[in-house]
Amino acid sequence: MDGRTYRASLDDGRKVYVDGAVIGNVGTDPHFAINVRRASATYDLFARDSAARDAFMTPPTGVESLRQRSDSHVDELASMTYTTMMTLLTAADRIAKVRPQAREAVDHFVGDLKTRDARITECITDAKGDRAKPPAQQPDKDAYLRVVGRRDGGVIIRGAKLHVSMAAIGHELMVIPTKAMKPDEPEYAIACAVPVNAPGVSIVSVHNGRMPEDADARDFPHSSQHALPQGFVIFDDVFVPEERIFLDGETGMSAAFAHSLGLWVRAAHLNHVCDDLDTITGFAQLIAEANGTDRIGHIKDKIANMAITATLVRATLEASIAHATAIHGGIMVPDEVFTNAGKYHAAASYASLVRDLLDIAGGSAVTAPSARDLENAEIGPLVRKYMATKPGIEGEYRLRLFRAIHDLTASAYGGHRHVALLQSGGGLYAQSIVTRGRYDMDRAKRLALESFGWESGAADACPRNETAPIPA
Amino acid sequence: MDGRTYRASLDDGRKVYVDGAVIGNVGTDPHFAINVRRASATYDLFARDSAARDAFMTPPTGVESLRQRSDSHVDELASMTYTTMMTLLTAADRIAKVRPQAREAVDHFVGDLKTRDARITECITDAKGDRAKPPAQQPDKDAYLRVVGRRDGGVIIRGAKLHVSMAAIGHELMVIPTKAMKPDEPEYAIACAVPVNAPGVSIVSVHNGRMPEDADARDFPHSSQHALPQGFVIFDDVFVPEERIFLDGETGMSAAFAHSLGLWVRAAHLNHVCDDLDTITGFAQLIAEANGTDRIGHIKDKIANMAITATLVRATLEASIAHATAIHGGIMVPDEVFTNAGKYHAAASYASLVRDLLDIAGGSAVTAPSARDLENAEIGPLVRKYMATKPGIEGEYRLRLFRAIHDLTASAYGGHRHVALLQSGGGLYAQSIVTRGRYDMDRAKRLALESFGWESGAADACPRNETAPIPA
Amino acid sequence: MDGRTYRASLDDGRKVYVDGAVIGNVGTDPHFAINVRRASATYDLFARDSAARDAFMTPPTGVESLRQRSDSHVDELASMTYTTMMTLLTAADRIAKVRPQAREAVDHFVGDLKTRDARITECITDAKGDRAKPPAQQPDKDAYLRVVGRRDGGVIIRGAKLHVSMAAIGHELMVIPTKAMKPDEPEYAIACAVPVNAPGVSIVSVHNGRMPEDADARDFPHSSQHALPQGFVIFDDVFVPEERIFLDGETGMSAAFAHSLGLWVRAAHLNHVCDDLDTITGFAQLIAEANGTDRIGHIKDKIANMAITATLVRATLEASIAHATAIHGGIMVPDEVFTNAGKYHAAASYASLVRDLLDIAGGSAVTAPSARDLENAEIGPLVRKYMATKPGIEGEYRLRLFRAIHDLTASAYGGHRHVALLQSGGGLYAQSIVTRGRYDMDRAKRLALESFGWESGAADACPRNETAPIPA
Amino acid sequence: MDGRTYRASLDDGRKVYVDGAVIGNVGTDPHFAINVRRASATYDLFARDSAARDAFMTPPTGVESLRQRSDSHVDELASMTYTTMMTLLTAADRIAKVRPQAREAVDHFVGDLKTRDARITECITDAKGDRAKPPAQQPDKDAYLRVVGRRDGGVIIRGAKLHVSMAAIGHELMVIPTKAMKPDEPEYAIACAVPVNAPGVSIVSVHNGRMPEDADARDFPHSSQHALPQGFVIFDDVFVPEERIFLDGETGMSAAFAHSLGLWVRAAHLNHVCDDLDTITGFAQLIAEANGTDRIGHIKDKIANMAITATLVRATLEASIAHATAIHGGIMVPDEVFTNAGKYHAAASYASLVRDLLDIAGGSAVTAPSARDLENAEIGPLVRKYMATKPGIEGEYRLRLFRAIHDLTASAYGGHRHVALLQSGGGLYAQSIVTRGRYDMDRAKRLALESFGWESGAADACPRNETAPIPA
């Protein structure tokens, strides 16, 4: 497939809504233009260079290839297709123990996906209803997606999946349980693949974070190039044939997919976020230089703190790679404790970094005139004059720096980025829990006990034992 | 004046630009619609109830009236007119010592302003050029607004004033020095009043923070009601007649206006920000209840922290009122150290509070469907179904809660609010400096010395010599 | 009583242990010397000036008297006696509803206490055993103090009370439940007064935080004057006569004492901690001036942050007084939400303030030579020479400043202070909970709803149904 | 040398003072007992196993040997001797360019040191006088150590060096400039080696952080095993022969030693601090388990935060090793930006971690009875009874846990540790500066510029250039 055939493939009868209106063809609808353009570019790139495609779709099998793997040349939909496939392959290994046919189903589906050169997105988060109650005790049983019926050769599912990035412009939806299900919740233990245009599937696409309709792209240099439409995906009694089912009632394995996804998603995000934090730090230094404040003590201190935060997060990426472990097939998986600690620290610190950048930039981060003001014959020269600060810092350069900072951190796009960073990989709390879970607490406790000499003859005196923990 | 005559008064030949285009009549132009509507409503209110107008324009002369004074019933332009008048009156007292005619000029101007029922905005921040250099050493001498010529009965000024909220919809501009000027910078020590439509004045109005053009007001419940257009105001050789000049060359007093303004602005902002922090905390509690997570430990802890921050800031407001002091005419001014510490803490903490709110809300803060989706016959009922969580929490209520949270904290409006909070009153650093300056450090040092008995008869035991080791 | 008779009164057969050894007479034992000396001084003061005593022991009945009340002239034991009496009187009001005789018992006991001019300390925290289990389900039923038997005219109690400051040098012990007890735990709902020398009472006194035995008082200027011995008080089948019992089985009222105590203790501590934070800030400024670093940017910024923290906490004190409410008898009680938010912020921030002070001071905070080194004829002059920094800052002054900072923040005394601040009033978490509980969340929710127009006539547009979406 | 001969070697006429008194023989004086015992043990170990000694004294030449290098089996004095030797060798390379004879002098001195099996400590920090002034403008010229005279074959130095850990129990002192000196300060550009017992050398040894004299070692399990005496070292006209001089007047190279030392010291400290943070985290988990609070939400969250901090810091260690670079002789030096960011974060966060540990532990961190109380026949059993919490958690175990936590974080030793962590490697600010200096800011700026498309044809348009940074 190339960009052109990709765009054509989207006109397949899928039901997509934006602001209450049905979208005729997402391939040509302006709401999706940025993402379709980006996805097409990757298709074109891979069409020209199949080796690049194969390299991208091949998982790393060594520390060095893990370190060098990069997705900076592909669009977000292609990246997501990669993590989704990795998730399915990783999970299949575990599922196979209780559902032998899952391995074959996954292999077949992934092979088919590659053959068709299709794109797939991840449907994980359920509507959830009352969060204080488990699926089976919800007022509305459909609050978690479930099997509501069976018929020859397949099952019928009902429910909604939220926060599905780019759902409307992919070809397939990977549907997996959002969490571990209990033995009495078998109908909720369902994982499968569903075509976007399957009967009963509706996607309500939400487009917050986009640049203003009437704005000039030069004033929104990030949001004119990047967007992340979010699908509220409704499965209203959708039939799924047997060969597309990867889990069906095996509650003990219901968390396997979410766990595998978490692994791949957080590692991918950590990679990006390292550059994001460096970018924010770079903007702080650039605008300080442009303002002539880069030698002022408190400005330098704030930038130093930003650099320290960026360095701490990057250190976790480096450490997660240095301590990567191989899973089946020799695929290298970054170390989880470092990955999660880094992801957590980045997400938790981001708001403060943005505050520091906006503090350093000054009010012009929201009050700087626009590119079109510059073009006005009367006021353009005056805006340039007053936005300039010194030789080498022309008005237009500084103005565009402000607009870029505004778009990255104080626009609708900036707000969207913040939420995405907080919530990707499951929210701050999830990342905190995983870090604690993966942290080597036994070693920490041992270090503590040894530090005051408790180890002397107390090997079996662990305080958790039943016997007295008192040494002789 | 009432709303109608106010709107008509704006069609006075003023030169206003938005995105490079000249605005014919700001009174009817859609970019200014929200603010003109709000300003008109205040005019109508005061036209109906002149007692309310008089009460609003009268400064408090006792602790109790200071505590009860509120501007919640008037629009931002009227509030700003009040702080501007107070600034002029407060500063005039000090200026009069070196420029006797300033008292009369201010009194006359303020009286005229009241008579005309006009609105005035504050022009303080200069373009500043290279921040590492003082005004007189800038590559472009106009980087700070200055007197470039004199003519019979007045002066000619040139320069730009930035971040002038609502400049385009008021009638007058108060022009004051941004900071203390040195003896060799007399041309920069200029304070005066300039009509918005004076020849040579151009306003480039910037409208970040506005809701998307094509959006439904229900989805942007804050930004459809609130906006804060920012004027980049250019004074290109503007003549100012003598009677409108309040300072002209008296460099020793050049900071008097900025200091007076800081006083009134920070106190006004602290008042608002207390409610803002409570509002953010209230949203966190509401969305937690709507999600069914309000009894989860880490959610409760985060909300408790938000409540503690909001309480600390409100405590500074209470303390600043309890320790208010009277200036000339018995006008009560809130205590500065409490005001600044509170303003600083609010601005510095805001990003973290927003992070916590977004963390608690979950991804739907950016992915929730729109009001128009609810109206669609096919998907509307399904969106309602899946957004509902339990009896009492209907889908529409929760959806609108998400949209409100989004608009307040993650939209363009949210980004604008963040910058406004950080930069109002001069930026975090300015507030930190003022707090340190007003903090009773002598008492703190005395407490420290006394804590280890340095004072109690130890003078002879510990020779501190002729020079005191504790400078003022 | 005066100091002499007070000291004599301590030789009453009480059983006190330090480091495994029985103390013959706490009035003369060196472990208690600092506190006995301080307590004696207050006795002497009050003996000379009975008006001062009466004033101190009288609760404030107006905002102004609340603001001016101070205990800076009395010792810690007298202060504690005051809070204990207030606790009893406040709680008696509530208890009387279910236990009419409690009012009389309290009145009689407090009257007797005043007549005897005796001192009383607070026994509240139980041993607690496994914190995951309630009293009645503990492996050892005595983990919470309880009634183990009854006899004519009284009860027999057993258990231990921890963290009882100065238990060994008072005359009475106020024993109250540590928390609310359940209906099936009546034997734990016991409050009473017990003489320190009652048969069955043993006090294991712990003296961390004291200055080194062999040190010079000049090198430990705080810990040579202040100490806070902590009693581990064991009640091993102690008989309590009826007239000294204030609660006995009325589980519904078991938290009344702890709540009353919390009120008085936190308010008292907030008062002290405001000065503590100012003192820390003052030391930072003094040592920066002594080092010649007080004009360096990052030093000034750190001190500004300390001043801001101190100001925020002081603001809560001011606000708690401005919003004080009267309880029975017109006694003024500071507002709880401000008190707790301030106490929390102080305790939570203290470690960072200490870090900043130590960071500003430099390594000499632990490496500065001693007062005795100064007296050595050979090295004394050299130490002075190298500790001096500039005219007005002599070596001895700076050295003593370092020793004072060391003693306040990095000695055993400093560590004790930190724990005391964290744990007084129930620990950080308890203060956070109380703040959340007292915070006006209903108002915050209302502000949030109104901010997006949910209330203004939108009731019909947005069906909220029979059940309100906003539970109390 | 073995332990016995080491101790004997200390009786060499050195002039050491403690609390104003001259110490006859530091090898047998109780003030130094802990450190002399530890140093002797290393001597004994190396005497038995010369291969271990050689391995320890050999620098790593590969990433793997760098990762595995450990000094956990040697005492602090031996570790410091290693970093000092590495510092001299590293610096000599750079110095040789301007002072060719320095290479030989260093090689000869280091060889001699090894032959004699001697120990050396680092004298770097000067008295500094008024920190606002450079050395040459101090009121007292000796505020920085300097050459005050010359005589045949050597120089005479005068000044003081502060914070010299274990100065009194080593054999040699490495004297190096504390910072870069200016061209007009040649007499301050002096680096040399001085025997501890050289005429004119006096050491005032300060022993804060030691356990109480009369305490039981079991109650102070850390400070009974660890101590860090700090020397205030005075050089009162000390002659240094030519062959022991490494720098003399070459001001351009005066910072080379301090920089080399910083490198080795911070890397060594980062290694230790990773384990320290894990230890603190382990104690938090142990005491939570012992208290029965390890399943409470806010306790788990606090411990998770501690684990995240410990993981972030460890990540910097891992990353600094993964990115180590080889200097002369193939010696591997850890990457500086990661090392400094980690060191900074550990030092800056330590106070909060300690606060969290003490918060989790509860008041018993300062009020727990002593080991000797346990031995008392009457109260020992009762203390055990009330300190126990549940099966498996005996009273003695929990009591000792409290005492260990107390000693590590709230005793004089704990305070000493805190200051040492903050100040080692030059204080927080120094580490922040080095991180900012080593951070790849150019890359960060490039990322920022590229993020908004500025790179398009703007290769030479870097805002720092003189020419206009505006793309076509």
CSV table of C-alpha atoms in Angstrom, one decimal, chain C residues 179-376:
chain,number,residue,atom,x,y,z
C,179,LYS,CA,-9.2,7.1,69.2
C,180,ALA,CA,-12.8,6.2,68.7
C,181,MET,CA,-13.7,2.8,70.1
C,182,LYS,CA,-16.4,0.5,68.8
C,183,PRO,CA,-19.5,-0.7,70.7
C,184,ASP,CA,-17.8,-4.0,71.4
C,185,GLU,CA,-14.8,-2.4,72.9
C,186,PRO,CA,-16.2,-0.9,76.1
C,187,GLU,CA,-13.2,-1.8,78.2
C,188,TYR,CA,-11.0,0.4,76.0
C,189,ALA,CA,-13.2,3.5,76.5
C,190,ILE,CA,-11.5,4.6,79.7
C,191,ALA,CA,-10.4,8.1,80.6
C,192,CYS,CA,-9.0,9.0,84.0
C,193,ALA,CA,-6.4,10.7,86.0
C,194,VAL,CA,-3.6,8.7,87.7
C,195,PRO,CA,-0.9,10.0,90.0
C,196,VAL,CA,2.6,9.5,88.7
C,197,ASN,CA,3.5,7.6,91.8
C,198,ALA,CA,0.5,5.3,91.8
C,199,PRO,CA,1.3,1.6,92.5
C,200,GLY,CA,1.7,-0.2,89.2
C,201,VAL,CA,2.9,2.8,87.2
C,202,SER,CA,6.4,2.6,85.7
C,203,ILE,CA,7.9,5.2,83.5
C,204,VAL,CA,10.8,4.3,81.1
C,205,SER,CA,12.2,7.6,80.3
C,206,VAL,CA,14.1,8.1,77.0
C,207,HIS,CA,16.5,10.9,76.5
C,208,ASN,CA,17.4,11.2,72.9
C,209,GLY,CA,18.1,14.7,71.7
C,210,ARG,CA,20.3,15.5,74.7
C,211,MET,CA,23.7,17.1,74.2
C,212,PRO,CA,26.8,14.9,74.6
C,213,GLU,CA,27.8,14.2,78.2
C,214,ASP,CA,31.3,15.6,77.8
C,215,ALA,CA,30.4,18.6,75.7
C,216,ASP,CA,30.7,22.2,76.5
C,217,ALA,CA,27.3,24.0,76.9
C,218,ARG,CA,28.5,26.8,74.6
C,219,ASP,CA,28.9,24.3,71.7
C,220,PHE,CA,25.3,23.1,72.2
C,221,PRO,CA,23.5,26.3,73.0
C,222,HIS,CA,20.1,24.8,72.3
C,223,SER,CA,20.3,21.4,73.7
C,224,SER,CA,22.1,22.6,76.9
C,225,GLN,CA,18.9,24.6,77.6
C,226,HIS,CA,16.2,22.5,76.1
C,227,ALA,CA,15.3,18.8,76.4
C,228,LEU,CA,12.2,16.7,76.0
C,229,PRO,CA,12.4,13.4,77.9
C,230,GLN,CA,9.9,11.0,76.6
C,231,GLY,CA,8.1,8.6,78.8
C,232,PHE,CA,7.1,5.0,77.9
C,233,VAL,CA,4.5,4.8,80.6
C,234,ILE,CA,3.4,1.3,81.8
C,235,PHE,CA,0.2,0.8,83.7
C,236,ASP,CA,0.5,-2.6,85.2
C,237,ASP,CA,-2.8,-3.2,86.9
C,238,VAL,CA,-3.2,0.2,88.3
C,239,PHE,CA,-6.2,1.0,90.5
C,240,VAL,CA,-8.2,4.2,89.7
C,241,PRO,CA,-10.8,5.3,92.2
C,242,GLU,CA,-14.3,6.4,90.9
C,243,GLU,CA,-13.8,10.1,91.4
C,244,ARG,CA,-10.9,10.2,89.0
C,245,ILE,CA,-12.7,8.4,86.2
C,246,PHE,CA,-14.0,10.6,83.3
C,247,LEU,CA,-15.2,7.9,80.9
C,248,ASP,CA,-15.8,4.3,81.5
C,249,GLY,CA,-17.4,2.2,78.8
C,250,GLU,CA,-19.2,5.0,76.9
C,251,THR,CA,-17.6,4.0,73.6
C,252,GLY,CA,-19.6,6.6,71.6
C,253,MET,CA,-17.7,9.3,73.4
C,254,SER,CA,-14.3,7.7,73.4
C,255,ALA,CA,-12.9,10.1,70.8
C,256,ALA,CA,-14.0,13.3,72.6
C,257,PHE,CA,-10.9,13.6,74.6
C,258,ALA,CA,-8.5,13.0,71.7
C,259,HIS,CA,-10.4,15.5,69.6
C,260,SER,CA,-10.3,18.1,72.3
C,261,LEU,CA,-6.6,17.5,72.9
C,262,GLY,CA,-5.9,17.8,69.2
C,263,LEU,CA,-7.6,21.1,69.1
C,264,TRP,CA,-5.5,22.6,71.9
C,265,VAL,CA,-2.3,20.9,71.0
C,266,ARG,CA,-2.2,21.8,67.3
C,267,ALA,CA,-3.1,25.4,68.0
C,268,ALA,CA,-0.3,25.7,70.6
C,269,HIS,CA,2.2,24.1,68.3
C,270,LEU,CA,1.2,26.3,65.3
C,271,ASN,CA,2.0,29.2,67.5
C,272,HIS,CA,5.5,27.9,68.3
C,273,VAL,CA,6.3,26.6,64.8
C,274,CYS,CA,5.7,30.1,63.3
C,275,ASP,CA,8.6,31.4,65.4
C,276,ASP,CA,10.6,28.2,64.6
C,277,LEU,CA,10.4,28.8,60.9
C,278,ASP,CA,11.3,32.5,61.3
C,279,THR,CA,14.2,31.4,63.4
C,280,ILE,CA,15.5,29.0,60.8
C,281,THR,CA,15.1,31.7,58.2
C,282,GLY,CA,16.9,34.2,60.4
C,283,PHE,CA,19.8,31.7,60.8
C,284,ALA,CA,20.0,31.3,57.1
C,285,GLN,CA,20.3,35.1,56.6
C,286,LEU,CA,22.8,35.5,59.5
C,287,ILE,CA,25.1,32.8,58.3
C,288,ALA,CA,24.9,34.0,54.7
C,289,GLU,CA,25.9,37.5,56.0
C,290,ALA,CA,28.7,36.0,58.1
C,291,ASN,CA,30.0,34.0,55.1
C,292,GLY,CA,29.7,37.0,52.8
C,293,THR,CA,27.3,35.1,50.5
C,294,ASP,CA,24.1,37.1,51.3
C,295,ARG,CA,24.2,38.9,47.9
C,296,ILE,CA,24.6,35.8,45.8
C,297,GLY,CA,21.6,35.0,43.7
C,298,HIS,CA,20.9,31.4,44.5
C,299,ILE,CA,21.4,32.1,48.2
C,300,LYS,CA,19.0,35.0,48.1
C,301,ASP,CA,16.5,32.8,46.3
C,302,LYS,CA,16.7,30.1,48.8
C,303,ILE,CA,16.2,32.5,51.7
C,304,ALA,CA,13.3,34.0,49.9
C,305,ASN,CA,11.7,30.6,49.6
C,306,MET,CA,12.3,30.1,53.3
C,307,ALA,CA,10.7,33.4,54.1
C,308,ILE,CA,7.7,32.5,51.9
C,309,THR,CA,7.2,29.2,53.7
C,310,ALA,CA,7.4,31.0,57.1
C,311,THR,CA,5.0,33.6,55.9
C,312,LEU,CA,2.5,31.1,54.6
C,313,VAL,CA,2.5,29.3,57.9
C,314,ARG,CA,2.2,32.5,59.9
C,315,ALA,CA,-0.7,33.5,57.7
C,316,THR,CA,-2.6,30.3,58.8
C,317,LEU,CA,-2.0,31.3,62.4
C,318,GLU,CA,-3.4,34.8,61.7
C,319,ALA,CA,-6.3,33.4,59.8
C,320,SER,CA,-7.1,30.8,62.5
C,321,ILE,CA,-7.3,33.6,65.0
C,322,ALA,CA,-9.3,35.9,62.8
C,323,HIS,CA,-11.8,33.1,62.4
C,324,ALA,CA,-11.7,31.7,65.9
C,325,THR,CA,-15.1,30.6,67.3
C,326,ALA,CA,-16.3,30.6,70.9
C,327,ILE,CA,-17.1,27.3,72.6
C,328,HIS,CA,-18.8,27.0,76.0
C,329,GLY,CA,-17.9,29.6,78.5
C,330,GLY,CA,-16.9,31.9,75.7
C,331,ILE,CA,-13.5,30.3,75.3
C,332,MET,CA,-12.1,31.1,71.9
C,333,VAL,CA,-10.9,28.2,69.8
C,334,PRO,CA,-8.8,28.9,66.7
C,335,ASP,CA,-10.3,27.9,63.4
C,336,GLU,CA,-9.4,24.3,62.7
C,337,VAL,CA,-8.9,24.2,58.9
C,338,PHE,CA,-6.4,27.0,59.0
C,339,THR,CA,-4.7,25.5,62.1
C,340,ASN,CA,-4.3,22.1,60.5
C,341,ALA,CA,-3.3,23.3,57.1
C,342,GLY,CA,-0.6,25.5,58.7
C,343,LYS,CA,0.6,22.7,61.0
C,344,TYR,CA,0.8,20.3,58.1
C,345,HIS,CA,2.7,22.7,55.8
C,346,ALA,CA,5.2,23.5,58.6
C,347,ALA,CA,5.8,19.9,59.4
C,348,ALA,CA,6.0,18.8,55.8
C,349,SER,CA,8.3,21.6,54.8
C,350,TYR,CA,10.6,21.6,57.8
C,351,ALA,CA,13.0,19.0,56.3
C,352,SER,CA,13.5,21.1,53.2
C,353,LEU,CA,14.0,24.3,55.2
C,354,VAL,CA,16.7,22.5,57.3
C,355,ARG,CA,18.3,21.3,54.1
C,356,ASP,CA,18.4,24.8,52.7
C,357,LEU,CA,19.9,26.2,55.9
C,358,LEU,CA,22.6,23.5,56.0
C,359,ASP,CA,23.2,24.0,52.3
C,360,ILE,CA,23.6,27.8,52.8
C,361,ALA,CA,25.7,27.4,55.9
C,362,GLY,CA,28.3,25.0,54.3
C,363,GLY,CA,30.3,22.2,55.8
C,364,SER,CA,31.3,24.1,58.9
C,365,ALA,CA,27.8,23.3,60.2
C,366,VAL,CA,29.4,20.0,61.3
C,367,THR,CA,33.1,20.8,61.1
C,368,ALA,CA,33.4,24.0,63.1
C,369,PRO,CA,35.8,23.7,66.1
C,370,SER,CA,34.5,24.0,69.6
C,371,ALA,CA,34.4,26.8,72.2
C,372,ARG,CA,37.2,25.0,74.1
C,373,ASP,CA,39.4,25.0,71.0
C,374,LEU,CA,39.0,28.8,71.1
C,375,GLU,CA,40.4,28.9,74.6
C,376,ASN,CA,43.6,26.9,73.7
